[in-house]
PDB file of C-alpha atoms (C1' of nucleotides) in Angstrom:
ATOM      1  CA  MET A 883     -71.791 -24.607 -59.981  1.00  0.00           C
ATOM      2  CA  GLU A 884     -71.537 -26.209 -56.602  1.00  0.00           C
ATOM      3  CA  THR A 885     -71.798 -24.261 -53.393  1.00  0.00           C
ATOM      4  CA  ILE A 886     -69.449 -24.906 -50.527  1.00  0.00           C
ATOM      5  CA  ALA A 887     -72.356 -25.897 -48.323  1.00  0.00           C
ATOM      6  CA  ALA A 888     -73.589 -28.438 -50.830  1.00  0.00           C
ATOM      7  CA  ARG A 889     -70.121 -29.877 -51.177  1.00  0.00           C
ATOM      8  CA  ALA A 890     -69.672 -30.096 -47.432  1.00  0.00           C
ATOM      9  CA  ALA A 891     -72.996 -31.858 -47.093  1.00  0.00           C
ATOM     10  CA  THR A 892     -72.011 -34.518 -49.583  1.00  0.00           C
ATOM     11  CA  GLN A 893     -68.742 -35.360 -47.899  1.00  0.00           C
ATOM     12  CA  PRO A 894     -68.664 -39.026 -46.953  1.00  0.00           C
ATOM     13  CA  LYS A 895     -67.810 -39.677 -43.341  1.00  0.00           C
ATOM     14  CA  LYS A 896     -64.332 -41.061 -43.673  1.00  0.00           C
ATOM     15  CA  LYS A 897     -62.909 -41.008 -40.198  1.00  0.00           C
ATOM     16  CA  SER A 898     -59.366 -39.696 -40.066  1.00  0.00           C
ATOM     17  CA  GLU A 899     -58.518 -39.204 -43.737  1.00  0.00           C
ATOM     18  CA  LYS A 900     -54.879 -38.509 -42.840  1.00  0.00           C
ATOM     19  CA  LYS A 901     -55.390 -35.153 -41.116  1.00  0.00           C
ATOM     20  CA  SER A 902     -59.028 -34.031 -41.142  1.00  0.00           C
ATOM     21  CA  ALA A 903     -60.690 -33.821 -44.541  1.00  0.00           C
ATOM     22  CA  ALA A 904     -60.679 -30.025 -44.492  1.00  0.00           C
ATOM     23  CA  ALA A 905     -58.740 -30.272 -47.722  1.00  0.00           C
ATOM     24  CA  ALA A 906     -61.920 -30.987 -49.696  1.00  0.00           C
ATOM     25  CA  TYR A 907     -60.951 -29.655 -53.079  1.00  0.00           C
ATOM     26  CA  CYS A 908     -63.112 -26.855 -54.420  1.00  0.00           C
ATOM     27  CA  PRO A 909     -62.360 -25.491 -57.901  1.00  0.00           C
ATOM     28  CA  VAL A 910     -63.718 -22.066 -57.077  1.00  0.00           C
ATOM     29  CA  ARG A 911     -61.574 -21.720 -53.994  1.00  0.00           C
ATOM     30  CA  ASP A 912     -58.590 -23.009 -55.885  1.00  0.00           C
ATOM     31  CA  VAL A 913     -58.891 -20.564 -58.779  1.00  0.00           C
ATOM     32  CA  LEU A 914     -59.774 -17.693 -56.483  1.00  0.00           C
ATOM     33  CA  HIS A 915     -56.823 -18.471 -54.270  1.00  0.00           C
ATOM     34  CA  HIS A 916     -54.399 -18.309 -57.169  1.00  0.00           C
ATOM     35  CA  LEU A 917     -55.764 -15.068 -58.621  1.00  0.00           C
ATOM     36  CA  SER A 918     -56.666 -12.961 -55.616  1.00  0.00           C
ATOM     37  CA  ASP A 919     -53.198 -11.753 -54.764  1.00  0.00           C
ATOM     38  CA  LYS A 920     -52.128  -8.156 -54.872  1.00  0.00           C
ATOM     39  CA  TRP A 921     -51.199  -7.879 -58.558  1.00  0.00           C
ATOM     40  CA  SER A 922     -52.544 -10.685 -60.752  1.00  0.00           C
ATOM     41  CA  MET A 923     -55.817  -9.053 -61.712  1.00  0.00           C
ATOM     42  CA  LEU A 924     -54.195  -5.708 -62.421  1.00  0.00           C
ATOM     43  CA  VAL A 925     -51.685  -7.348 -64.734  1.00  0.00           C
ATOM     44  CA  ILE A 926     -54.407  -9.286 -66.530  1.00  0.00           C
ATOM     45  CA  ARG A 927     -56.270  -6.058 -67.021  1.00  0.00           C
ATOM     46  CA  GLU A 928     -53.317  -4.460 -68.781  1.00  0.00           C
ATOM     47  CA  LEU A 929     -52.692  -7.513 -70.916  1.00  0.00           C
ATOM     48  CA  GLY A 930     -56.334  -7.479 -71.893  1.00  0.00           C
ATOM     49  CA  THR A 931     -55.991  -3.938 -73.172  1.00  0.00           C
ATOM     50  CA  GLN A 932     -52.650  -4.292 -74.926  1.00  0.00           C
ATOM     51  CA  PRO A 933     -52.271  -7.436 -77.044  1.00  0.00           C
ATOM     52  CA  VAL A 934     -48.646  -7.994 -76.077  1.00  0.00           C
ATOM     53  CA  LEU A 935     -46.336  -6.305 -73.593  1.00  0.00           C
ATOM     54  CA  ARG A 936     -42.695  -6.535 -72.694  1.00  0.00           C
ATOM     55  CA  PHE A 937     -41.519  -6.847 -69.117  1.00  0.00           C
ATOM     56  CA  ASN A 938     -40.719  -3.202 -68.570  1.00  0.00           C
ATOM     57  CA  GLU A 939     -43.804  -2.065 -70.424  1.00  0.00           C
ATOM     58  CA  LEU A 940     -45.868  -4.055 -67.970  1.00  0.00           C
ATOM     59  CA  LYS A 941     -43.869  -2.660 -65.106  1.00  0.00           C
ATOM     60  CA  GLY A 942     -44.673   0.830 -66.321  1.00  0.00           C
ATOM     61  CA  ALA A 943     -48.333   0.016 -66.842  1.00  0.00           C
ATOM     62  CA  VAL A 944     -48.824  -1.215 -63.287  1.00  0.00           C
ATOM     63  CA  PRO A 945     -47.593   1.593 -61.047  1.00  0.00           C
ATOM     64  CA  GLY A 946     -46.082   0.508 -57.777  1.00  0.00           C
ATOM     65  CA  ILE A 947     -45.181  -3.059 -58.669  1.00  0.00           C
ATOM     66  CA  SER A 948     -41.586  -4.168 -58.087  1.00  0.00           C
ATOM     67  CA  GLN A 949     -39.599  -6.323 -60.496  1.00  0.00           C
ATOM     68  CA  LYS A 950     -39.684  -9.111 -57.990  1.00  0.00           C
ATOM     69  CA  MET A 951     -43.453  -9.135 -57.716  1.00  0.00           C
ATOM     70  CA  LEU A 952     -43.911  -8.691 -61.438  1.00  0.00           C
ATOM     71  CA  THR A 953     -41.677 -11.674 -62.130  1.00  0.00           C
ATOM     72  CA  THR A 954     -43.372 -13.773 -59.481  1.00  0.00           C
ATOM     73  CA  THR A 955     -46.813 -12.790 -60.671  1.00  0.00           C
ATOM     74  CA  MET A 956     -46.057 -13.492 -64.324  1.00  0.00           C
ATOM     75  CA  ARG A 957     -44.649 -16.909 -63.489  1.00  0.00           C
ATOM     76  CA  LYS A 958     -47.735 -17.791 -61.551  1.00  0.00           C
ATOM     77  CA  LEU A 959     -50.037 -16.571 -64.285  1.00  0.00           C
ATOM     78  CA  GLU A 960     -48.026 -18.629 -66.742  1.00  0.00           C
ATOM     79  CA  GLN A 961     -48.329 -21.691 -64.514  1.00  0.00           C
ATOM     80  CA  ASN A 962     -52.075 -21.252 -64.420  1.00  0.00           C
ATOM     81  CA  GLY A 963     -52.340 -21.032 -68.171  1.00  0.00           C
ATOM     82  CA  MET A 964     -53.451 -17.413 -68.170  1.00  0.00           C
ATOM     83  CA  VAL A 965     -50.386 -15.952 -69.843  1.00  0.00           C
ATOM     84  CA  ARG A 966     -48.001 -17.001 -72.593  1.00  0.00           C
ATOM     85  CA  ARG A 967     -44.397 -16.031 -71.976  1.00  0.00           C
ATOM     86  CA  THR A 968     -42.063 -15.677 -74.951  1.00  0.00           C
ATOM     87  CA  VAL A 969     -38.326 -15.302 -74.439  1.00  0.00           C
ATOM     88  CA  PHE A 970     -36.103 -13.928 -77.197  1.00  0.00           C
ATOM     89  CA  PRO A 971     -32.595 -15.271 -76.556  1.00  0.00           C
ATOM     90  CA  GLN A 972     -30.627 -12.173 -77.392  1.00  0.00           C
ATOM     91  CA  ILE A 973     -28.622  -9.407 -75.821  1.00  0.00           C
ATOM     92  CA  PRO A 974     -30.188  -7.446 -74.340  1.00  0.00           C
ATOM     93  CA  PRO A 975     -32.875  -9.927 -73.348  1.00  0.00           C
ATOM     94  CA  ARG A 976     -36.416  -9.470 -74.543  1.00  0.00           C
ATOM     95  CA  VAL A 977     -39.452 -11.142 -73.014  1.00  0.00           C
ATOM     96  CA  GLU A 978     -42.997 -10.686 -74.206  1.00  0.00           C
ATOM     97  CA  TYR A 979     -46.175 -11.500 -72.384  1.00  0.00           C
ATOM     98  CA  ALA A 980     -49.629 -12.062 -73.838  1.00  0.00           C
ATOM     99  CA  LEU A 981     -52.881 -13.543 -72.634  1.00  0.00           C
ATOM    100  CA  THR A 982     -53.709 -17.087 -73.673  1.00  0.00           C
ATOM    101  CA  PRO A 983     -57.237 -17.841 -74.942  1.00  0.00           C
ATOM    102  CA  LEU A 984     -57.992 -18.972 -71.407  1.00  0.00           C
ATOM    103  CA  GLY A 985     -56.653 -15.696 -70.093  1.00  0.00           C
ATOM    104  CA  HIS A 986     -58.789 -13.739 -72.495  1.00  0.00           C
ATOM    105  CA  GLU A 987     -61.903 -15.507 -71.300  1.00  0.00           C
ATOM    106  CA  PHE A 988     -61.055 -14.674 -67.742  1.00  0.00           C
ATOM    107  CA  HIS A 989     -60.297 -11.114 -68.692  1.00  0.00           C
ATOM    108  CA  GLY A 990     -63.745 -10.800 -70.237  1.00  0.00           C
ATOM    109  CA  HIS A 991     -65.462 -11.633 -66.967  1.00  0.00           C
ATOM    110  CA  LEU A 992     -63.008  -9.588 -64.978  1.00  0.00           C
ATOM    111  CA  THR A 993     -63.571  -6.561 -67.170  1.00  0.00           C
ATOM    112  CA  LYS A 994     -67.290  -6.483 -66.474  1.00  0.00           C
ATOM    113  CA  LEU A 995     -66.600  -6.793 -62.802  1.00  0.00           C
ATOM    114  CA  MET A 996     -64.088  -3.955 -62.885  1.00  0.00           C
ATOM    115  CA  GLN A 997     -66.371  -1.808 -64.948  1.00  0.00           C
ATOM    116  CA  TRP A 998     -69.023  -2.293 -62.341  1.00  0.00           C
ATOM    117  CA  ALA A 999     -66.504  -1.488 -59.622  1.00  0.00           C
ATOM    118  CA  CYS A1000     -65.646   1.722 -61.418  1.00  0.00           C
ATOM    119  CA  ASN A1001     -69.242   2.812 -61.758  1.00  0.00           C
ATOM    120  CA  ASN A1002     -70.119   2.063 -58.162  1.00  0.00           C
ATOM    121  CA  SER A1003     -66.917   2.965 -56.404  1.00  0.00           C
ATOM    122  CA  ALA A1004     -68.445   6.222 -55.274  1.00  0.00           C
ATOM    123  CA  GLN A1005     -71.224   4.384 -53.487  1.00  0.00           C
ATOM    124  CA  ILE A1006     -68.805   1.879 -52.001  1.00  0.00           C
ATOM    125  CA  VAL A1007     -66.477   4.540 -50.720  1.00  0.00           C
ATOM    126  CA  GLY A1008     -69.501   6.437 -49.483  1.00  0.00           C
ATOM    127  CA  SER A1009     -70.558   3.461 -47.414  1.00  0.00           C
ATOM    128  CA  ARG A1010     -67.201   3.463 -45.686  1.00  0.00           C
ATOM    129  CA  ALA A1011     -67.545   7.094 -44.706  1.00  0.00           C
ATOM    130  CA  ARG A1012     -70.684   6.726 -42.571  1.00  0.00           C
ATOM    131  CA  LYS A1013     -70.085   5.615 -38.959  1.00  0.00           C
TER     132      LYS A1013
ATOM    133  CA  MET B 625     -63.379   2.377 -67.409  1.00  0.00           C
ATOM    134  CA  GLU B 626     -59.909   3.808 -67.159  1.00  0.00           C
ATOM    135  CA  THR B 627     -56.831   1.685 -67.521  1.00  0.00           C
ATOM    136  CA  ILE B 628     -53.889   2.087 -65.236  1.00  0.00           C
ATOM    137  CA  ALA B 629     -51.718   2.959 -68.180  1.00  0.00           C
ATOM    138  CA  ALA B 630     -54.076   5.711 -69.271  1.00  0.00           C
ATOM    139  CA  ARG B 631     -54.142   7.070 -65.760  1.00  0.00           C
ATOM    140  CA  ALA B 632     -50.388   6.906 -65.476  1.00  0.00           C
ATOM    141  CA  ALA B 633     -50.031   8.658 -68.807  1.00  0.00           C
ATOM    142  CA  THR B 634     -52.032  11.618 -67.565  1.00  0.00           C
ATOM    143  CA  GLN B 635     -49.898  12.074 -64.491  1.00  0.00           C
ATOM    144  CA  PRO B 636     -48.245  15.493 -64.569  1.00  0.00           C
ATOM    145  CA  LYS B 637     -44.493  15.413 -64.141  1.00  0.00           C
ATOM    146  CA  LYS B 638     -44.175  16.822 -60.690  1.00  0.00           C
ATOM    147  CA  LYS B 639     -40.671  16.051 -59.586  1.00  0.00           C
ATOM    148  CA  SER B 640     -40.528  14.784 -56.041  1.00  0.00           C
ATOM    149  CA  GLU B 641     -44.162  14.932 -54.970  1.00  0.00           C
ATOM    150  CA  LYS B 642     -43.118  14.122 -51.404  1.00  0.00           C
ATOM    151  CA  LYS B 643     -42.258  10.484 -52.085  1.00  0.00           C
ATOM    152  CA  SER B 644     -43.326   9.562 -55.613  1.00  0.00           C
ATOM    153  CA  ALA B 645     -46.991  10.054 -56.471  1.00  0.00           C
ATOM    154  CA  ALA B 646     -47.786   6.352 -56.302  1.00  0.00           C
ATOM    155  CA  ALA B 647     -50.879   7.226 -54.300  1.00  0.00           C
ATOM    156  CA  ALA B 648     -52.875   8.079 -57.445  1.00  0.00           C
ATOM    157  CA  TYR B 649     -56.348   6.854 -56.531  1.00  0.00           C
ATOM    158  CA  CYS B 650     -57.789   4.188 -58.783  1.00  0.00           C
ATOM    159  CA  PRO B 651     -61.335   2.904 -58.116  1.00  0.00           C
ATOM    160  CA  VAL B 652     -60.594  -0.518 -59.564  1.00  0.00           C
ATOM    161  CA  ARG B 653     -57.573  -1.015 -57.359  1.00  0.00           C
ATOM    162  CA  ASP B 654     -59.490   0.251 -54.374  1.00  0.00           C
ATOM    163  CA  VAL B 655     -62.437  -2.098 -54.805  1.00  0.00           C
ATOM    164  CA  LEU B 656     -60.215  -5.020 -55.725  1.00  0.00           C
ATOM    165  CA  HIS B 657     -58.045  -4.401 -52.705  1.00  0.00           C
ATOM    166  CA  HIS B 658     -60.998  -4.552 -50.359  1.00  0.00           C
ATOM    167  CA  LEU B 659     -62.523  -7.698 -51.846  1.00  0.00           C
ATOM    168  CA  SER B 660     -59.564  -9.885 -52.750  1.00  0.00           C
ATOM    169  CA  ASP B 661     -58.813 -11.202 -49.311  1.00  0.00           C
ATOM    170  CA  LYS B 662     -59.055 -14.826 -48.331  1.00  0.00           C
ATOM    171  CA  TRP B 663     -62.744 -14.994 -47.445  1.00  0.00           C
ATOM    172  CA  SER B 664     -64.842 -12.104 -48.778  1.00  0.00           C
ATOM    173  CA  MET B 665     -65.770 -13.622 -52.107  1.00  0.00           C
ATOM    174  CA  LEU B 666     -66.601 -16.977 -50.578  1.00  0.00           C
ATOM    175  CA  VAL B 667     -68.921 -15.342 -48.089  1.00  0.00           C
ATOM    176  CA  ILE B 668     -70.608 -13.300 -50.793  1.00  0.00           C
ATOM    177  CA  ARG B 669     -71.140 -16.468 -52.749  1.00  0.00           C
ATOM    178  CA  GLU B 670     -73.016 -18.069 -49.865  1.00  0.00           C
ATOM    179  CA  LEU B 671     -75.091 -14.977 -49.214  1.00  0.00           C
ATOM    180  CA  GLY B 672     -75.970 -14.892 -52.884  1.00  0.00           C
ATOM    181  CA  THR B 673     -77.351 -18.403 -52.648  1.00  0.00           C
ATOM    182  CA  GLN B 674     -79.170 -18.078 -49.348  1.00  0.00           C
ATOM    183  CA  PRO B 675     -81.229 -14.892 -48.936  1.00  0.00           C
ATOM    184  CA  VAL B 676     -80.324 -14.428 -45.283  1.00  0.00           C
ATOM    185  CA  LEU B 677     -77.946 -16.229 -42.956  1.00  0.00           C
ATOM    186  CA  ARG B 678     -77.123 -16.103 -39.281  1.00  0.00           C
ATOM    187  CA  PHE B 679     -73.556 -15.935 -38.019  1.00  0.00           C
ATOM    188  CA  ASN B 680     -73.135 -19.619 -37.309  1.00  0.00           C
ATOM    189  CA  GLU B 681     -74.958 -20.618 -40.455  1.00  0.00           C
ATOM    190  CA  LEU B 682     -72.400 -18.661 -42.418  1.00  0.00           C
ATOM    191  CA  LYS B 683     -69.620 -20.193 -40.399  1.00  0.00           C
ATOM    192  CA  GLY B 684     -70.906 -23.623 -41.306  1.00  0.00           C
ATOM    193  CA  ALA B 685     -71.327 -22.701 -44.951  1.00  0.00           C
ATOM    194  CA  VAL B 686     -67.722 -21.569 -45.335  1.00  0.00           C
ATOM    195  CA  PRO B 687     -65.578 -24.459 -44.135  1.00  0.00           C
ATOM    196  CA  GLY B 688     -62.324 -23.498 -42.520  1.00  0.00           C
ATOM    197  CA  ILE B 689     -63.129 -19.940 -41.540  1.00  0.00           C
ATOM    198  CA  SER B 690     -62.627 -18.949 -37.903  1.00  0.00           C
ATOM    199  CA  GLN B 691     -65.016 -16.735 -35.926  1.00  0.00           C
ATOM    200  CA  LYS B 692     -62.395 -14.066 -35.881  1.00  0.00           C
ATOM    201  CA  MET B 693     -62.034 -13.944 -39.642  1.00  0.00           C
ATOM    202  CA  LEU B 694     -65.760 -14.261 -40.198  1.00  0.00           C
ATOM    203  CA  THR B 695     -66.426 -11.307 -37.921  1.00  0.00           C
ATOM    204  CA  THR B 696     -63.669  -9.256 -39.500  1.00  0.00           C
ATOM    205  CA  THR B 697     -64.803 -10.136 -43.007  1.00  0.00           C
ATOM    206  CA  MET B 698     -68.451  -9.338 -42.314  1.00  0.00           C
ATOM    207  CA  ARG B 699     -67.574  -5.987 -40.796  1.00  0.00           C
ATOM    208  CA  LYS B 700     -65.537  -5.077 -43.826  1.00  0.00           C
ATOM    209  CA  LEU B 701     -68.253  -6.166 -46.223  1.00  0.00           C
ATOM    210  CA  GLU B 702     -70.716  -4.094 -44.218  1.00  0.00           C
ATOM    211  CA  GLN B 703     -68.392  -1.089 -44.385  1.00  0.00           C
ATOM    212  CA  ASN B 704     -68.212  -1.440 -48.137  1.00  0.00           C
ATOM    213  CA  GLY B 705     -71.974  -1.535 -48.513  1.00  0.00           C
ATOM    214  CA  MET B 706     -72.055  -5.140 -49.700  1.00  0.00           C
ATOM    215  CA  VAL B 707     -73.835  -6.618 -46.708  1.00  0.00           C
ATOM    216  CA  ARG B 708     -76.605  -5.540 -44.365  1.00  0.00           C
ATOM    217  CA  ARG B 709     -76.119  -6.602 -40.769  1.00  0.00           C
ATOM    218  CA  THR B 710     -79.166  -6.911 -38.515  1.00  0.00           C
ATOM    219  CA  VAL B 711     -78.758  -7.373 -34.771  1.00  0.00           C
ATOM    220  CA  PHE B 712     -81.613  -8.708 -32.659  1.00  0.00           C
ATOM    221  CA  PRO B 713     -81.024  -7.484 -29.086  1.00  0.00           C
ATOM    222  CA  GLN B 714     -81.989 -10.605 -27.214  1.00  0.00           C
ATOM    223  CA  ILE B 715     -80.553 -13.492 -25.269  1.00  0.00           C
ATOM    224  CA  PRO B 716     -79.092 -15.460 -26.841  1.00  0.00           C
ATOM    225  CA  PRO B 717     -77.944 -12.938 -29.436  1.00  0.00           C
ATOM    226  CA  ARG B 718     -79.047 -13.257 -33.012  1.00  0.00           C
ATOM    227  CA  VAL B 719     -77.406 -11.551 -35.958  1.00  0.00           C
ATOM    228  CA  GLU B 720     -78.514 -11.897 -39.544  1.00  0.00           C
ATOM    229  CA  TYR B 721     -76.600 -11.078 -42.666  1.00  0.00           C
ATOM    230  CA  ALA B 722     -77.950 -10.393 -46.128  1.00  0.00           C
ATOM    231  CA  LEU B 723     -76.641  -8.891 -49.319  1.00  0.00           C
ATOM    232  CA  THR B 724     -77.552  -5.307 -50.088  1.00  0.00           C
ATOM    233  CA  PRO B 725     -78.713  -4.437 -53.630  1.00  0.00           C
ATOM    234  CA  LEU B 726     -75.136  -3.392 -54.285  1.00  0.00           C
ATOM    235  CA  GLY B 727     -73.943  -6.721 -52.981  1.00  0.00           C
ATOM    236  CA  HIS B 728     -76.351  -8.576 -55.224  1.00  0.00           C
ATOM    237  CA  GLU B 729     -75.026  -6.759 -58.257  1.00  0.00           C
ATOM    238  CA  PHE B 730     -71.511  -7.718 -57.344  1.00  0.00           C
ATOM    239  CA  HIS B 731     -72.584 -11.263 -56.698  1.00  0.00           C
ATOM    240  CA  GLY B 732     -74.032 -11.437 -60.183  1.00  0.00           C
ATOM    241  CA  HIS B 733     -70.722 -10.654 -61.803  1.00  0.00           C
ATOM    242  CA  LEU B 734     -68.845 -12.822 -59.354  1.00  0.00           C
ATOM    243  CA  THR B 735     -71.105 -15.768 -60.048  1.00  0.00           C
ATOM    244  CA  LYS B 736     -70.331 -15.757 -63.739  1.00  0.00           C
ATOM    245  CA  LEU B 737     -66.657 -15.569 -62.980  1.00  0.00           C
ATOM    246  CA  MET B 738     -66.879 -18.467 -60.542  1.00  0.00           C
ATOM    247  CA  GLN B 739     -68.933 -20.505 -62.937  1.00  0.00           C
ATOM    248  CA  TRP B 740     -66.257 -20.011 -65.516  1.00  0.00           C
ATOM    249  CA  ALA B 741     -63.629 -20.963 -62.953  1.00  0.00           C
ATOM    250  CA  CYS B 742     -65.520 -24.151 -62.238  1.00  0.00           C
ATOM    251  CA  ASN B 743     -65.811 -25.129 -65.886  1.00  0.00           C
ATOM    252  CA  ASN B 744     -62.164 -24.441 -66.649  1.00  0.00           C
ATOM    253  CA  SER B 745     -60.496 -25.471 -63.425  1.00  0.00           C
ATOM    254  CA  ALA B 746     -59.402 -28.720 -65.020  1.00  0.00           C
ATOM    255  CA  GLN B 747     -57.510 -26.846 -67.698  1.00  0.00           C
ATOM    256  CA  ILE B 748     -56.018 -24.451 -65.179  1.00  0.00           C
ATOM    257  CA  VAL B 749     -54.846 -27.218 -62.905  1.00  0.00           C
ATOM    258  CA  GLY B 750     -53.588 -29.047 -65.959  1.00  0.00           C
ATOM    259  CA  SER B 751     -51.423 -26.095 -66.881  1.00  0.00           C
ATOM    260  CA  ARG B 752     -49.794 -26.231 -63.477  1.00  0.00           C
ATOM    261  CA  ALA B 753     -48.866 -29.871 -63.894  1.00  0.00           C
ATOM    262  CA  ARG B 754     -46.599 -29.444 -66.928  1.00  0.00           C
ATOM    263  CA  LYS B 755     -43.043 -28.393 -66.107  1.00  0.00           C
TER     264      LYS B 755
ATOM    265  C1'  DC C 760     -33.115  -5.735 -70.153  1.00  0.00           C
ATOM    266  C1'  DC C 761     -34.828  -9.257 -67.486  1.00  0.00           C
ATOM    267  C1'  DG C 762     -34.364 -11.398 -64.179  1.00  0.00           C
ATOM    268  C1'  DA C 763     -32.425 -14.441 -59.507  1.00  0.00           C
ATOM    269  C1'  DA C 764     -31.082 -14.176 -54.774  1.00  0.00           C
ATOM    270  C1'  DT C 765     -31.196 -12.257 -50.143  1.00  0.00           C
ATOM    271  C1'  DC C 766     -32.828  -9.901 -46.321  1.00  0.00           C
ATOM    272  C1'  DC C 767     -36.407  -8.504 -43.572  1.00  0.00           C
ATOM    273  C1'  DA C 768     -40.701  -5.741 -41.840  1.00  0.00           C
ATOM    274  C1'  DG C 769     -45.655  -5.998 -41.672  1.00  0.00           C
ATOM    275  C1'  DC C 770     -49.781  -7.987 -41.231  1.00  0.00           C
ATOM    276  C1'  DG C 771     -53.003 -11.582 -42.508  1.00  0.00           C
ATOM    277  C1'  DG C 772     -54.931 -14.822 -40.170  1.00  0.00           C
ATOM    278  C1'  DG C 773     -55.020 -19.198 -37.004  1.00  0.00           C
ATOM    279  C1'  DA C 774     -55.595 -20.964 -32.003  1.00  0.00           C
ATOM    280  C1'  DT C 775     -57.270 -20.149 -27.747  1.00  0.00           C
ATOM    281  C1'  DA C 776     -59.640 -18.034 -23.881  1.00  0.00           C
ATOM    282  C1'  DC C 777     -63.018 -14.917 -22.114  1.00  0.00           C
ATOM    283  C1'  DT C 778     -67.710 -12.066 -22.088  1.00  0.00           C
ATOM    284  C1'  DG C 779     -72.759 -10.280 -22.295  1.00  0.00           C
TER     285       DG C 779
ATOM    286  C1'  DC D 360     -74.845 -17.197 -29.883  1.00  0.00           C
ATOM    287  C1'  DA D 361     -72.054 -13.902 -31.404  1.00  0.00           C
ATOM    288  C1'  DG D 362     -68.842 -11.802 -30.656  1.00  0.00           C
ATOM    289  C1'  DT D 363     -64.075  -9.398 -28.276  1.00  0.00           C
ATOM    290  C1'  DA D 364     -59.213  -9.924 -26.652  1.00  0.00           C
ATOM    291  C1'  DT D 365     -54.508 -11.864 -26.958  1.00  0.00           C
ATOM    292  C1'  DC D 366     -50.766 -14.258 -28.622  1.00  0.00           C
ATOM    293  C1'  DC D 367     -47.969 -15.514 -32.265  1.00  0.00           C
ATOM    294  C1'  DC D 368     -46.468 -17.702 -36.527  1.00  0.00           C
ATOM    295  C1'  DG D 369     -45.931 -17.701 -41.563  1.00  0.00           C
ATOM    296  C1'  DC D 370     -46.180 -15.745 -45.787  1.00  0.00           C
ATOM    297  C1'  DT D 371     -46.548 -11.653 -48.759  1.00  0.00           C
ATOM    298  C1'  DG D 372     -44.189  -8.538 -50.740  1.00  0.00           C
ATOM    299  C1'  DG D 373     -40.857  -4.278 -50.589  1.00  0.00           C
ATOM    300  C1'  DA D 374     -35.787  -2.847 -50.957  1.00  0.00           C
ATOM    301  C1'  DT D 375     -31.535  -3.961 -52.449  1.00  0.00           C
ATOM    302  C1'  DT D 376     -27.854  -6.351 -54.705  1.00  0.00           C
ATOM    303  C1'  DC D 377     -25.850  -9.421 -58.100  1.00  0.00           C
ATOM    304  C1'  DG D 378     -25.760 -11.946 -62.775  1.00  0.00           C
ATOM    305  C1'  DG D 379     -26.157 -13.286 -67.917  1.00  0.00           C
TER     306       DG D 379
END
DNA sequence: CCGAATCCAGCGGGATACTG
DNA sequence: CAGTATCCCGCTGGATTCGG
């Protein structure tokens, strides 16, 4: 894995690459940017538990999310190859969501991180209390 | 670890708890909320690589961050027990940042996730291209 | 049932200037 | 050097309404 510092150090000195080469692409930043919104990780968590969920099931599983944000989030996750979206053309409509293999891999890492967060949340919250 | 669904399922059916009991505390959501901003994870990554960094060293290591956001981010990470902040009362000022043991644990999990992100970014970006 | 389309408030966060 | 202090813009995302 490359660090940001290392990447910055290896940047050739092109003068005036359009508008400052601050756009140096970094895969970590890119992936992080697309997953660190308010709902993505929570949705992935639910889809990692349940193998397949319908729209309203997801909505019920993630308290507080609006239809708008759920739709937006699912579309983005689909774009990023994390989620497979299956539409059943019928009345009433039926849409099912499931993690892709890629999504499952991500969920594996995420799960450990969340488990850790759960175990240490007391200490984290405790840190906020002092001063 | 508790899932949101499980937590939601155990919610008693109080009708009209002020304004819907959406405030049900969830440690995962709490921790995620405090770490999924634009810069926190990137800073933690750098501090995981380097054992200790001064303010401007960090600023240089995370391209694009402003002093304002770096200060804000570091204060929040300190609040959450992720980072230890050491001030040397001298002129010119000198402030050093380092991960706490808690921060190192988090960094461990985060590193694996970022490594994965690096290895699969091509596939993720590829997914975005189609349609 | 699963959205799309608006409208709009809040705040994340960038630019800039000042301070000890 | 390592911050504060303002100003202010844009996007996130909540509420609501309409549609197939």
